[in-house]
Amino acid sequence: MGEIFLKKEKLDKAVEIFRETLFKYKSFKMLKEEEIPVFSSLGRITSRPVYAKISHPFFNASAVDGYALAFSKTAGASINTPKEFSIGIDTIPVNTGEPVKSPFDCVVMIEDVIKGKDRIRIFSPLHLYENVRVIGEDFSKGEIVVPVYEKIRPEHIGVLIASGHNAVYVFEKPKVYIIPTGEEVKRLGEVLSEGDVIDSNSFMIASILESFGASFRISDRVLPNDVEIIRKEIEKASHEFHIIVLIGGSAKGSRDYIVDVLNSFSPVLFHGLNIQPGKPLAISFNGPIPLIGLPGFPVSSFIDAKIFLKIAVEVITGYSLDMPEKLECILKRAITSPLGVEEFVRVKVTNIGGENVCVPLKKGAANISTVSNGDGVLRIEENIEGIEKGTKVIIDLFKGKDEVLNQLLFVGSNDPLFEFYLNFLKKEFPWFKFGIINAGSLGGLLSFLRGETIITSIHLFDLESNSYNTPYLKKYLGEGTYARLHFANRNQGLIVRKGNPKGIKHISDLIRDDIRFVNRQSGSGTRVFLDYLLEKFKVNKSQIRGYEMEEITHLGVANAVLEGIADCGMGIEYVARVFDLDFVKLGEEEYEIIIRKDYLQDPAINLIIKNLDNKNFLKELERFAGYSFVGRFKEA
């Protein structure tokens, strides 16, 4: 009898229907969470964001071989007036990676000194923490080092261990039940008669599933072409498995019952594809569980499995199975590189307006987070001094192309609540992908202007207008090109040690001789607010010990205070409370999200906007001390 197909579809349409139905039934909500050793987590998907338990490095470490010094004592050193230091008294030798402890706060490279018997001579001054990797330079305690729904790669293993984790929460592997059907199908080793076939398909499909990161079980027996028997087997398996695969009987012939079985659970999405081989495919659902009827012919079964089982596993796990590859991108900012050395620059990648864009991350061989957070690497040949802005470059990706090109790349000012919100959305909607580059408010605006991102953030105080953000937006961005989402107000001030042992009460206290300060980076909103206060109260910043010591996140500032590197630093109240530190409020700032106006209907942007009143998210706000959530647009 010839094959009969009841609901035939073109392949592209069938893929679209299947994917949409998986999301409709929220099949991605089926997987349970489990905690496993980090060493066993390669290839698994994180079920919650992972926060660093310790900073990296967790002590001030020398970045070079040389001699540790107090930077203040090096002032005035020059070729004509060198300065000498006694070894063991004014200086000590240190190797790369060794601690740099008080009273020392910088390191001179060994090749930049002349060494005598018990003294060294230097010929130029050093600045605070020169050639020192300060606590939290790579990442700080409390910082998200691996986001939710991230597939763990070897570099993540390194970050997880370095951040103090020996175990990690992941989703269980998707469990797939494979049911071969048909009286003519026999297991290997059984007696064969004419017309019989050996069940090789089950084991081929199982191997495909294993390559997708799924677990599987093949039914103990080959089921006969009996609707009721097959239906009962599916009902039983549905209590344990996330995907059920039936092999054989998907064409509508005299001995093929699979379509009848599938229709008994829910109407088949389609029956038959407009491809060859692979035509006899049928799919329906039992609740959120996809029931996939594969053809009996091996090649047809293989082709359909590689397409549709891949989609099922991707949606259920929330992660693309595409293999890493090379990708051509536009470099949106110039990169300098030393001649004579082949350099590997870690980058983030996204697609904006149909153009693949790459943004370089901070350099440093010791910063493992730039590998775990990066999307790929750009190789700069040794005979090239740098690459100009706008150049087409080839990126070696760390993950699948779709995974990076479909992500929303946020470049802007660091904020713990907004980062939590993005992870919350990713947990609720696994198709939502995002990447983060902490660049400060001004850095974010410039990135926005260069076309590296469609979303940034700002909390910049303007001295002349005595207001937040508006003057900077008018100065840097074109009128009518952006929308302003007032995300939250945050308490800004001085993070001090528990109990405030040095009695720091006002910005004027920063110039006291007994106070060591830690600052935010130039261009950050926090730094701009500090400079405004210094000017307002006529405090000379050159008298502040540590004004030039910079951290790029609020968490980094809190870590420096917690570890005794500084007595206080500028930051938000929330991180002070997280680290059980005290806080001296100096003001309240407006933290805004800036979005390209022509991207307001972008699916990822739309998701951010529509979930601002999500009840589950609003419940979490109680944990964020010092915040006043706003969540509404304001006039641009």
C-alpha atoms as one frame of an Amber mdcrd trajectory, in Angstrom:
protein
   0.000   0.000   0.000   1.377   3.474  -0.816   2.141   6.098   1.797  -0.612
   8.552   2.711   0.192  11.838   4.489  -2.646  13.580   6.240  -1.145  17.007
   7.074   1.956  17.619   4.997   4.199  20.668   5.590   7.284  22.252   4.102
  10.361  21.775   6.286  10.803  25.445   7.262   7.151  25.754   8.218   7.241
  22.488  10.180  10.290  23.684  12.132   8.529  26.973  12.913   5.331  25.211
  14.049   7.231  22.757  16.249   9.386  25.418  17.907   6.394  27.692  18.574
   4.431  24.810  20.090   7.317  23.891  22.418   7.251  27.460  23.725   3.448
  27.522  23.830   3.389  24.496  26.144   6.412  25.846  28.105   8.357  22.660
  27.555  11.427  24.459  28.929   9.831  24.441  32.397  10.014  20.646  32.709
  13.651  20.266  33.760  14.396  20.033  37.476  17.432  21.504  39.174  20.291
  19.482  40.622  23.580  20.295  42.324  26.660  18.554  40.932  30.447  18.840
  41.403  32.058  21.528  39.256  34.455  18.923  37.835  31.442  17.015  36.458
  29.591  20.031  35.074  31.193  20.411  31.626  28.478  20.825  28.997  25.672
  21.233  31.541  23.302  24.230  31.687  23.284  26.492  34.749  19.898  26.705
  36.475  20.648  29.879  38.409  23.233  32.667  38.190  26.463  31.877  40.027
  27.824  34.558  42.361  31.512  34.683  43.297  32.171  33.597  46.883  35.623
  35.173  46.862  37.349  37.841  44.801  39.940  37.065  42.143  42.623  37.766
  43.065  41.671  37.749  46.750  44.846  39.609  47.735  46.925  42.357  46.155
  49.329  40.496  43.879  52.382  41.607  41.977  51.835  41.586  38.213  55.584
  41.514  37.494  58.928  40.411  38.908  60.443  43.374  40.738  60.522  45.289
  44.000  57.569  46.401  46.119  57.589  50.056  47.169  55.386  52.743  48.715
  54.382  54.864  45.724  54.444  58.131  47.725  58.181  57.668  48.349  58.942
  57.399  44.623  57.793  60.949  43.823  60.483  63.053  42.177  62.582  60.160
  40.867  64.150  60.854  37.467  67.198  60.125  35.339  68.982  63.120  36.866
  67.690  62.613  40.400  67.282  58.844  40.992  65.981  57.582  44.314  67.514
  54.790  46.380  65.746  52.294  48.644  67.174  49.839  51.171  66.210  46.217
  50.466  64.366  44.736  53.439  63.541  48.166  54.863  62.166  50.483  52.162
  61.539  47.746  49.600  61.299  43.972  49.247  61.762  41.735  46.185  58.571
  40.140  44.814  57.872  37.672  42.021  54.840  37.671  39.756  51.780  36.554
  41.722  53.242  37.128  45.178  51.372  39.301  47.721  52.022  43.032  47.943
  51.271  44.037  51.535  51.174  47.317  53.435  53.136  49.586  53.612  53.878
  48.713  49.981  51.401  49.645  47.250  53.264  49.455  43.930  55.952  47.380
  42.211  58.831  48.556  40.054  59.816  46.101  37.314  63.173  44.409  37.871
  64.465  45.649  34.510  63.786  49.265  35.550  66.118  49.263  38.570  69.840
  49.218  39.202  70.561  46.856  42.074  73.462  47.202  44.444  74.471  44.949
  47.305  71.618  45.939  49.599  69.947  48.803  47.755  68.050  49.533  44.539
  67.930  52.708  42.498  64.876  53.826  40.448  64.686  56.553  37.799  60.978
  57.404  37.514  58.071  57.765  39.954  55.354  55.111  40.262  51.645  55.605
  40.755  49.440  53.862  43.292  49.118  50.110  42.558  51.327  50.304  39.473
  52.161  46.721  38.395  49.822  45.360  41.085  46.751  43.223  40.514  44.440
  44.586  43.192  41.823  42.523  44.993  38.917  41.800  42.645  40.682  43.009
  39.494  39.210  40.065  37.564  35.953  39.722  39.502  34.718  40.644  42.955
  32.973  38.682  45.654  29.220  38.879  45.010  29.612  39.419  41.261  27.763
  37.148  38.808  30.522  35.078  37.201  28.291  32.671  35.250  24.712  33.665
  34.286  21.663  31.424  34.282  21.072  29.188  31.231  24.768  29.191  30.340
  26.353  26.053  28.902  29.415  25.336  31.011  32.633  25.394  28.996  36.188
  24.620  30.201  36.807  28.299  30.967  33.687  28.336  33.169  35.165  25.466
  35.182  38.179  27.681  35.860  36.017  30.645  36.865  33.797  28.525  39.118
  36.786  27.110  40.983  38.537  30.500  41.155  35.373  32.074  42.595  35.203
  29.531  45.424  32.709  26.958  44.121  33.184  23.197  44.238  29.570  22.542
  43.222  27.144  24.226  40.852  23.378  24.145  40.265  22.431  22.905  36.809
  19.333  21.628  35.053  18.994  17.891  34.789  19.702  16.472  31.359  16.602
  16.104  29.153  15.412  12.508  29.468  14.254  10.839  26.270  12.366   7.563
  25.941  12.809   5.684  22.658  10.090   3.254  21.552  10.732   1.115  18.452
   7.528  -0.306  16.936   6.503  -2.966  14.425   6.243  -6.767  14.441   8.963
  -6.957  11.788  11.533  -5.154  13.981  13.849  -7.481  15.932  16.616  -6.898
  18.437  20.179  -7.878  17.624  20.649 -11.569  18.442  17.038 -12.583  17.880
  16.176 -15.121  15.198  15.401 -13.355  11.922  12.860 -14.356   9.288  12.319
 -12.978   5.810  10.853  -9.482   6.060  12.400  -8.803   9.488  14.764  -5.888
  10.185  17.253  -5.393  13.013  16.492  -2.489  15.342  19.484  -0.290  14.587
  17.476   2.934  14.575  16.970   3.019  18.353  20.699   2.968  19.009  21.478
   5.474  16.263  18.874   7.877  17.699  20.248   7.287  21.212  23.730   8.261
  20.015  22.367  11.429  18.418  20.662  12.334  21.686  23.852  11.715  23.642
  25.714  14.078  21.297  23.021  16.674  22.086  23.680  16.343  25.824  20.462
  14.425  26.555  20.064  11.162  28.447  18.013   8.308  27.020  16.416   4.953
  27.640  15.373   2.487  24.973  12.263   0.465  25.752  12.908  -3.101  26.845
  10.922  -4.487  23.947   9.822  -3.577  20.453   6.121  -2.738  20.634   3.623
  -4.245  18.203   1.482  -2.092  15.926  -1.263  -1.872  18.528  -2.728   1.541
  19.301  -3.706   0.712  22.875  -0.382  -0.913  23.809   1.637   1.973  22.392
  -0.642   4.533  24.008  -0.270   2.948  27.472   3.518   2.883  27.065   3.505
   6.615  26.271   1.252   7.398  29.242   3.580   5.497  31.572   6.730   7.106
  30.145   5.226  10.596  30.396   5.631  10.492  34.190   9.421  10.239  33.863
  10.618  11.542  30.492  10.696  14.932  28.775  10.647  13.711  25.156   9.171
  10.507  23.756  10.343   9.152  20.410   8.499   6.496  18.447  10.263   4.791
  15.551   8.418   3.271  12.602   4.814   3.405  11.519   4.723   7.148  10.871
   3.517   6.715   7.274  -0.193   6.009   6.923  -0.215   2.489   5.566  -2.058
  -0.699   6.439   0.321  -1.554   9.292   1.143   1.966  10.523  -0.604   3.073
  13.712   1.621   5.842  15.075  -0.445   8.755  13.716  -3.569   7.310  15.335
  -1.684   7.020  18.634  -0.376  10.583  18.437  -3.794  11.991  17.561  -5.224
  10.332  20.659  -3.105  12.689  22.803  -3.460  15.877  20.754  -3.933  16.689
  17.071  -0.710  16.113  15.157   1.068  19.346  14.264   1.859  17.900  10.853
   2.083  14.503   9.208   4.651  14.311   6.460   7.366  16.697   5.304   7.999
  17.987   1.838  11.544  16.537   1.885  13.173  13.320   0.769  14.414  11.336
   2.599  12.640  12.155   5.851   9.115  12.576   4.541   7.143  10.345   7.003
   7.385  12.429  10.215   4.531  13.047  12.662   4.574  15.103  15.872   2.047
  15.801  18.619   2.187  16.595  22.345   1.136  15.068  25.640   0.967  18.263
  27.687   4.452  19.841  27.447   6.025  16.549  26.308   6.725  16.331  22.563
   5.787  12.994  20.982   7.937  12.526  17.887   7.065   9.799  15.403  10.174
   9.098  13.306  10.171   7.096  10.054  11.354   3.490  10.045  13.845   3.881
   7.205  17.263   4.634   8.792  18.263   7.594   6.608  14.848   9.240   6.987
  14.960   8.628  10.722  18.478  10.084  10.964  17.634  13.273   9.044  14.437
  13.979  10.977  16.124  13.263  14.324  19.028  15.608  13.600  16.550  18.393
  12.860  13.615  17.909  15.228  15.256  16.271  18.241  17.847  19.043  18.119
  15.082  21.660  18.248  13.362  19.863  21.131  16.567  19.636  23.179  17.478
  23.266  22.427  14.123  24.653  23.545  13.893  22.431  26.623  17.444  23.271
  27.756  17.343  26.878  26.570  20.658  26.605  24.747  21.713  26.350  21.104
  23.517  23.173  20.033  25.271  24.823  17.099  29.023  24.231  17.101  31.495
  27.138  17.443  32.755  28.476  14.133  34.411  31.498  12.559  32.385  34.662
  12.029  33.099  37.869  10.125  32.354  40.982  12.192  32.774  44.743  12.028
  35.132  46.171  14.647  33.395  49.263  16.022  36.414  50.720  17.834  40.147
  50.780  17.108  42.428  48.290  18.882  46.129  48.854  19.533  48.500  45.895
  19.678  52.263  45.590  20.312  54.444  44.848  17.288  56.283  41.533  17.302
  53.647  39.690  19.338  50.586  37.820  18.065  47.769  38.963  20.342  44.497
  37.219  21.174  41.814  39.768  22.080  38.633  38.486  23.759  35.440  40.007
  22.373  31.676  40.124  22.759  29.612  39.656  19.594  26.091  40.609  18.537
  24.081  41.575  15.465  22.716  45.100  15.085  20.664  46.040  12.042  21.850
  43.006  10.089  25.516  43.776  10.794  27.701  41.476  12.909  29.453  43.618
  15.514  32.306  42.768  17.895  33.381  44.708  20.999  36.770  44.038  22.667
  36.926  43.131  26.356  39.640  44.216  28.782  43.041  42.643  28.249  45.156
  40.694  30.741  46.457  37.130  30.752  45.376  36.638  34.376  41.746  37.707
  33.888  39.960  34.402  33.290  36.540  36.104  33.379  37.238  37.703  29.985
  37.329  34.190  28.530  34.253  32.868  30.345  32.292  36.069  29.578  33.646
  36.400  26.056  31.968  35.163  22.897  35.138  34.647  20.906  38.682  35.734
  20.216  40.197  38.072  17.628  43.743  37.181  16.559  45.997  40.135  15.717
  49.099  39.097  13.792  52.516  40.034  15.155  53.354  42.370  12.255  50.229
  44.510  12.852  50.320  47.418  15.304  46.568  47.566  15.653  43.258  47.446
  13.801  41.276  50.483  12.692  37.636  51.106  13.576  35.276  49.787  10.892
  37.600  46.978   9.804  36.092  43.587   8.949  37.696  40.957  11.176  37.352
  37.197  11.684  36.312  36.006  15.152  36.918  32.460  16.418  33.707  31.889
  18.375  33.544  30.117  21.738  29.884  29.149  21.156  27.374  28.687  18.359
  26.743  31.508  15.900  23.015  31.747  16.670  23.770  31.904  20.387  25.850
  35.081  20.061  24.085  36.813  17.176  20.693  36.542  18.890  21.901  37.997
  22.183  21.157  41.481  23.457  24.494  43.118  24.247  24.264  45.631  27.089
  27.188  48.055  27.420  26.853  50.560  30.225  27.003  51.344  33.914  27.096
  48.461  36.351  23.944  47.912  38.394  23.215  44.795  40.505  19.420  45.151
  40.253  19.373  45.484  36.458  21.766  42.539  36.092  19.485  40.519  38.382
  16.504  41.544  36.214  18.209  40.315  33.035  18.982  36.968  34.686  15.394
  36.779  35.957  14.107  37.235  32.397  16.491  34.596  31.075  15.251  32.113
  33.687  11.616  32.831  32.806  12.158  33.005  29.030  15.155  30.855  27.993
  15.107  32.204  24.429  16.214  35.569  25.841  19.993  35.874  25.500  22.105
  38.730  26.802  25.689  39.789  27.351  27.077  42.522  29.604  30.089  44.818
  29.358  30.521  47.125  32.354  31.803  50.371  30.852  30.415  53.146  33.048
  27.842  55.730  32.010  30.032  57.706  29.604  31.592  54.547  28.222  28.115
  53.178  27.600  26.968  56.336  25.813  30.025  56.273  23.550  29.447  52.585
  22.819  25.805  53.398  22.011  26.990  56.192  19.722  29.487  53.909  17.934
  26.754  51.381  17.171  28.145  48.671  19.467  24.897  48.338  21.392  21.228
  49.280  21.236  20.864  49.493  25.029  22.939  51.257  27.644  22.479  52.949
  31.018  23.245  56.291  32.590  23.292  57.981  36.000  25.292  61.151  35.363
  24.790  64.255  37.485  25.128  67.635  35.748  26.557  70.468  37.827  25.077
  73.359  35.843  21.472  72.136  35.677  21.601  70.334  39.028  19.863  67.355
  37.390  20.521  63.814  36.255  21.160  62.505  32.742  19.244  64.912  30.462
  22.142  67.272  29.611  24.451  64.351  28.775  21.872  62.667  26.568  21.307
  65.890  24.644  25.053  66.401  24.286  25.994  62.920  23.062  22.900  61.465
  21.372  20.812  62.710  18.473  17.363  64.099  19.238  14.582  61.561  18.727
  16.977  58.606  18.445  16.501  57.118  21.901  13.957  56.268  24.590  14.518
  56.754  28.339  13.423  54.069  30.795  13.702  55.354  34.360  14.584  52.020
  35.931  15.255  52.941  39.558  16.593  55.470  42.043  19.599  54.383  44.108
  21.119  55.657  47.346  24.674  56.790  46.574  27.339  57.475  49.180  30.373
  56.220  51.059  30.795  52.519  51.777  32.665  52.215  55.088  33.775  49.378
  57.347  31.335  47.776  59.757  30.775  50.091  62.706  32.441  52.967  60.836
  35.552  52.777  63.061  37.085  55.958  61.617  33.938  57.998  62.082  33.563
  59.019  58.439  30.507  61.273  58.190  31.081  63.718  55.344  32.829  64.071
  51.998  35.324  66.438  53.664  36.630  63.556  55.777  38.279  62.056  52.692
  41.308  64.361  52.964  42.182  63.168  56.468  45.647  61.585  56.731  44.246
  58.392  58.252  41.715  57.744  55.451  42.456  55.537  52.437  39.902  55.880
  49.653  38.906  53.747  46.649  37.263  55.406  43.640  35.136  54.360  40.659
  36.540  54.613  37.141  36.594  57.866  35.218  33.368  58.299  33.236  31.184
  56.365  35.663  28.147  58.110  37.112  29.426  57.477  40.615  32.728  59.212
  39.797  30.911  62.211  38.276  28.730  62.527  41.400  31.803  62.356  43.644
  33.573  65.083  41.659  30.441  67.242  41.937  30.447  66.847  45.731  34.173
  67.581  45.952  33.667  70.810  44.011  30.546  71.755  45.954  32.282  71.396
  49.322  35.637  72.687  48.028  37.548  69.475  48.775  40.885  69.174  46.952
  40.905  65.766  45.257  44.712  65.758  45.082  44.699  65.488  48.871  42.576
  62.327  48.847  44.749  59.257  49.407  43.493  56.763  46.831  41.516  59.072
  44.550  43.369  57.538  41.581  42.730  53.942  42.730  39.812  52.795  40.536
  37.300  49.944  40.544  34.885  49.342  37.653  31.988  48.014  39.766  30.289
  48.836  43.056  31.120  45.308  44.185  34.798  45.991  43.567  34.632  49.052
  45.821  32.897  47.079  48.582  35.506  44.334  48.320  38.355  46.819  48.680
  36.769  48.163  51.876  35.981  44.696  53.230  39.534  43.457  52.667  41.118
  46.509  54.276  42.601  47.930  51.089  40.632  51.117  51.729  38.721  52.660
  54.610  35.904  53.837  52.380  34.813  54.180  48.774  32.016  55.593  46.637
  29.187  53.200  45.833  25.537  52.329  46.293  23.883  51.272  49.542  22.834
  47.854  48.228  26.379  46.485  47.919  27.292  47.860  51.360  24.444  45.837
  52.891  25.332  42.707  50.868  28.872  42.813  52.307  27.662  43.666  55.823
  29.373  47.044  55.667  28.076  50.425  56.778  26.924  53.225  54.527  26.979
  57.027  54.674  24.305  58.361  52.324  25.336  61.361  50.231  22.441  61.505
  47.785  19.958  59.661  45.570  20.628  59.145  41.871  18.448  58.318  38.871
  19.511  55.148  37.062  18.086  55.085  33.527  18.146  52.547  30.707  18.658
  54.146  27.285  17.256  52.270  24.265  17.540  52.997  20.567  14.091  54.207
  19.575  13.996  52.170  16.363  14.492  48.978  18.425  11.616  49.368  20.883
   9.748  46.532  19.127  12.784  44.247  19.127  11.681  40.995  20.879  14.389
  41.203  23.564  13.765  44.897  24.267  10.018  44.291  24.263  10.483  41.530
  26.848  12.420  43.893  29.126   9.676  46.511  28.887   6.667  44.202  29.280
   7.965  42.463  32.426   8.711  45.537  34.506   5.500  44.830  36.440   6.096
  41.062  36.638   4.849  40.023  40.093   7.629  37.490  40.622  10.253  40.128
  39.853   8.617  42.756  42.069   8.682  40.302  44.992  12.473  40.154  44.730
  12.864  43.931  45.127  12.674  43.621  48.915  16.192  42.154  48.855  17.658
  45.260  47.204  18.251  47.773  49.989  18.748  51.375  48.957  16.674  51.074
  45.781  13.436  52.781  44.849  12.119  50.970  41.776  10.456  53.180  39.135
  10.128  51.119  35.939   8.529  53.636  33.598   9.469  55.699  30.564  10.117
  59.410  30.758  10.226  62.099  28.098  13.357  61.921  25.944
